[in-house]
Amino acid sequence: MTMQISDKVDVDYVPVEAEPLHKQRWRSETVRLVAVDFPPHTKCLYHQHLKYGVYLVVTPMNMMEYPHGEEPRPLVHEKGSVFCRDHTKDKLIHSAATLDKPAFLIEIELLKEKADVMPNGHLPLHPGIKNFKNDPECRVYGFELQNDDQAEIALNLPTEAVLVALDDCEVEITKALSDKQEDTTHQVVLKVGDDVQLLAGKFKIKFVSSASKKAQFHLVEVY
């Protein structure tokens, strides 16, 4: 596909779904999760984003971004950073390139049409954990679990969510069921950037182990 806007130079581009470094991990009716993994000194194809994107920076990022029709700009973020871009508005066409370090981030692409997004203004924020982003489309949280009195967190999710690990770790995830059913517990080994889909409901996430005796996580609630 080739695009020309006024006097801007033509550029060949593909939909983001066809860009080789943007690898879809899974897709539901409301979310498409993409692992974006760049080796050093690598530039991706020009591609277009059309959905609202939540970007979770899993490793330190030092890249150059090449938006079509604009000057190149640095794309620099620390591990654990979060940024969101509403591509339903900007219809972004761009490329990006790493310098001497690799880059790894998770993109959570929100698939709902704007008219179908549930209003979340009446929903309270989760107490005791950092809120990175509070938009109508989603809320993004960050928290850390470690091998002490901060080994467990309880969440009451009003909607579906995605949990992403920023460190290698093992956790125990318990979902509270009805009074007539026993709670379900799963022990999960997570590598950096691995994710867990969570449906609405009450959960406990308990730290089990990691090499550094602590682990960071992002939680993205999707409305």
XYZ file of C-alpha atoms in Angstrom:
223
model
C 0.000 0.000 0.000
C 1.277 3.472 -0.857
C 0.071 6.718 0.655
C 0.559 10.335 -0.331
C -0.720 13.243 1.754
C -0.578 16.670 0.045
C 3.089 17.312 -0.753
C 4.460 14.572 1.515
C 6.700 11.932 -0.002
C 5.026 8.650 -0.947
C 5.694 5.791 1.455
C 4.942 2.102 1.135
C 3.389 0.700 4.291
C 1.558 -2.334 5.624
C -1.177 -2.709 8.253
C 0.372 -3.228 11.690
C -1.018 -6.781 11.636
C 1.376 -7.544 8.757
C 4.518 -5.935 10.243
C 6.906 -8.846 11.061
C 8.317 -7.411 14.318
C 4.809 -6.799 15.712
C 3.862 -10.383 16.567
C 0.312 -11.080 17.641
C 0.247 -13.303 20.726
C -3.535 -13.610 21.025
C -6.748 -11.860 20.128
C -10.196 -11.680 21.734
C -13.315 -9.738 20.804
C -12.023 -6.688 22.663
C -8.208 -6.947 22.796
C -5.318 -7.833 20.503
C -2.054 -8.411 22.372
C 1.131 -7.824 20.388
C 4.727 -8.535 21.422
C 7.057 -5.998 19.772
C 10.622 -7.313 19.896
C 13.435 -5.434 18.108
C 17.033 -6.709 17.918
C 19.750 -4.008 17.986
C 20.267 -1.921 14.824
C 16.938 -2.996 13.338
C 14.288 -0.940 11.552
C 10.755 -2.200 11.049
C 8.577 -1.709 7.981
C 6.437 1.383 7.709
C 3.052 0.353 9.085
C -0.266 1.884 10.129
C -2.056 1.750 13.485
C -5.825 2.344 13.559
C -6.824 1.295 17.092
C -6.248 2.704 20.585
C -2.905 1.305 21.783
C -1.581 0.775 25.319
C 2.221 0.389 25.248
C 3.976 -1.325 28.166
C 7.761 -0.908 28.099
C 9.266 -4.200 29.277
C 12.959 -3.383 28.777
C 14.683 0.029 28.562
C 13.891 1.615 25.198
C 16.193 3.898 23.211
C 14.855 4.086 19.666
C 14.181 6.494 16.821
C 10.656 6.882 15.502
C 9.949 7.921 11.898
C 6.355 9.212 11.610
C 5.271 9.644 8.008
C 5.326 13.317 7.040
C 7.120 14.431 10.214
C 10.687 14.725 11.428
C 12.233 11.673 13.128
C 12.038 11.806 16.916
C 13.614 9.911 19.805
C 11.481 7.239 21.428
C 13.083 6.815 24.853
C 11.425 5.172 27.854
C 12.581 3.437 31.015
C 11.601 -0.128 31.866
C 8.142 -0.066 33.409
C 6.997 3.037 31.536
C 3.506 3.188 30.073
C 2.232 5.316 27.220
C -1.047 5.297 25.306
C -1.803 6.500 21.796
C -5.261 6.940 20.334
C -4.683 5.780 16.777
C -8.403 5.984 16.037
C -7.654 9.715 15.781
C -4.114 9.981 14.393
C -4.214 6.948 11.993
C -0.459 6.786 12.596
C 1.836 5.602 9.817
C 5.399 5.221 11.047
C 8.523 3.135 11.311
C 10.915 2.744 14.244
C 14.504 1.626 14.667
C 16.713 0.485 17.514
C 20.227 1.779 18.068
C 22.829 -0.369 19.839
C 20.379 -1.986 22.305
C 17.366 -4.257 21.711
C 13.844 -3.130 22.612
C 10.904 -5.142 23.883
C 7.432 -3.840 24.587
C 3.908 -5.172 24.781
C 1.153 -3.412 22.861
C -2.416 -3.971 23.980
C -4.622 -2.915 21.105
C -8.204 -2.115 22.091
C -10.679 -3.313 19.485
C -13.977 -1.852 20.699
C -15.574 0.941 18.755
C -15.712 4.194 20.738
C -19.503 3.993 20.960
C -19.247 0.598 22.681
C -16.757 1.593 25.406
C -18.301 1.214 28.878
C -18.227 4.438 30.946
C -15.913 3.868 33.913
C -16.220 7.164 35.786
C -18.302 5.541 38.541
C -15.766 2.753 39.129
C -13.315 3.389 41.996
C -9.591 3.087 41.424
C -7.889 0.108 43.020
C -6.430 1.306 46.346
C -2.758 0.964 47.112
C -1.414 0.487 43.590
C -0.030 3.048 41.167
C -2.367 4.304 38.466
C -0.403 5.156 35.300
C -3.361 5.950 33.072
C -7.061 6.600 33.580
C -8.786 6.937 30.219
C -12.354 6.077 29.180
C -10.985 3.105 27.219
C -8.759 1.623 29.910
C -6.976 2.003 33.207
C -3.336 0.993 33.560
C -1.856 0.113 36.944
C 1.577 -0.906 38.161
C 2.528 -2.826 41.286
C 5.349 -4.854 42.792
C 5.207 -8.102 44.745
C 8.070 -9.358 46.858
C 8.960 -12.030 49.362
C 7.738 -10.231 52.515
C 4.576 -8.540 53.740
C 3.981 -7.285 50.160
C 3.726 -10.807 48.779
C 0.031 -10.674 47.849
C -2.470 -8.316 46.277
C -6.265 -8.614 46.115
C -8.180 -7.215 43.142
C -11.874 -6.888 42.410
C -11.997 -6.486 38.643
C -15.201 -4.952 37.260
C -14.200 -5.900 33.723
C -11.645 -7.980 31.856
C -7.964 -7.192 32.324
C -4.487 -8.186 31.179
C -1.647 -8.804 33.638
C 1.893 -8.402 32.232
C 5.080 -9.413 34.086
C 8.133 -7.152 33.909
C 10.382 -9.725 35.622
C 10.850 -13.488 35.535
C 8.808 -14.880 38.413
C 6.366 -17.465 39.676
C 2.982 -16.395 41.037
C -0.153 -18.005 42.388
C -3.418 -16.627 40.993
C -6.636 -17.397 42.859
C -10.096 -16.524 41.544
C -12.919 -16.350 44.073
C -16.016 -18.172 42.862
C -19.536 -18.293 44.278
C -20.319 -19.637 47.741
C -21.254 -23.002 46.251
C -17.988 -23.383 44.349
C -14.431 -23.668 45.585
C -11.962 -20.956 44.621
C -9.672 -21.875 41.733
C -5.917 -21.483 42.149
C -3.240 -21.715 39.458
C 0.511 -21.462 39.875
C 2.009 -19.678 36.861
C 5.641 -19.289 35.784
C 6.088 -15.997 33.914
C 8.996 -14.743 31.844
C 9.645 -11.055 31.181
C 6.778 -9.783 29.026
C 4.505 -12.788 29.574
C 0.831 -12.057 30.114
C -2.239 -13.520 31.811
C -5.815 -12.806 30.721
C -8.135 -12.096 33.651
C -11.920 -12.002 33.447
C -14.093 -9.859 35.689
C -14.195 -11.034 39.297
C -12.256 -11.199 42.549
C -8.620 -12.300 42.361
C -5.633 -12.729 44.616
C -2.165 -12.656 43.097
C 0.510 -14.073 45.383
C 4.262 -13.868 44.868
C 5.926 -17.303 44.971
C 9.485 -16.779 43.758
C 11.898 -14.950 41.461
C 15.659 -14.644 41.161
C 15.584 -11.106 42.599
C 12.987 -11.921 45.311
C 10.588 -9.370 43.816
C 8.694 -8.774 40.587
C 6.957 -5.851 38.879
C 3.673 -6.075 37.005
C 1.356 -3.976 34.867
C -2.394 -4.466 34.966
C -4.527 -3.114 32.112
C -8.288 -2.976 32.693
C -10.229 -2.830 29.430
C -13.605 -1.113 29.279
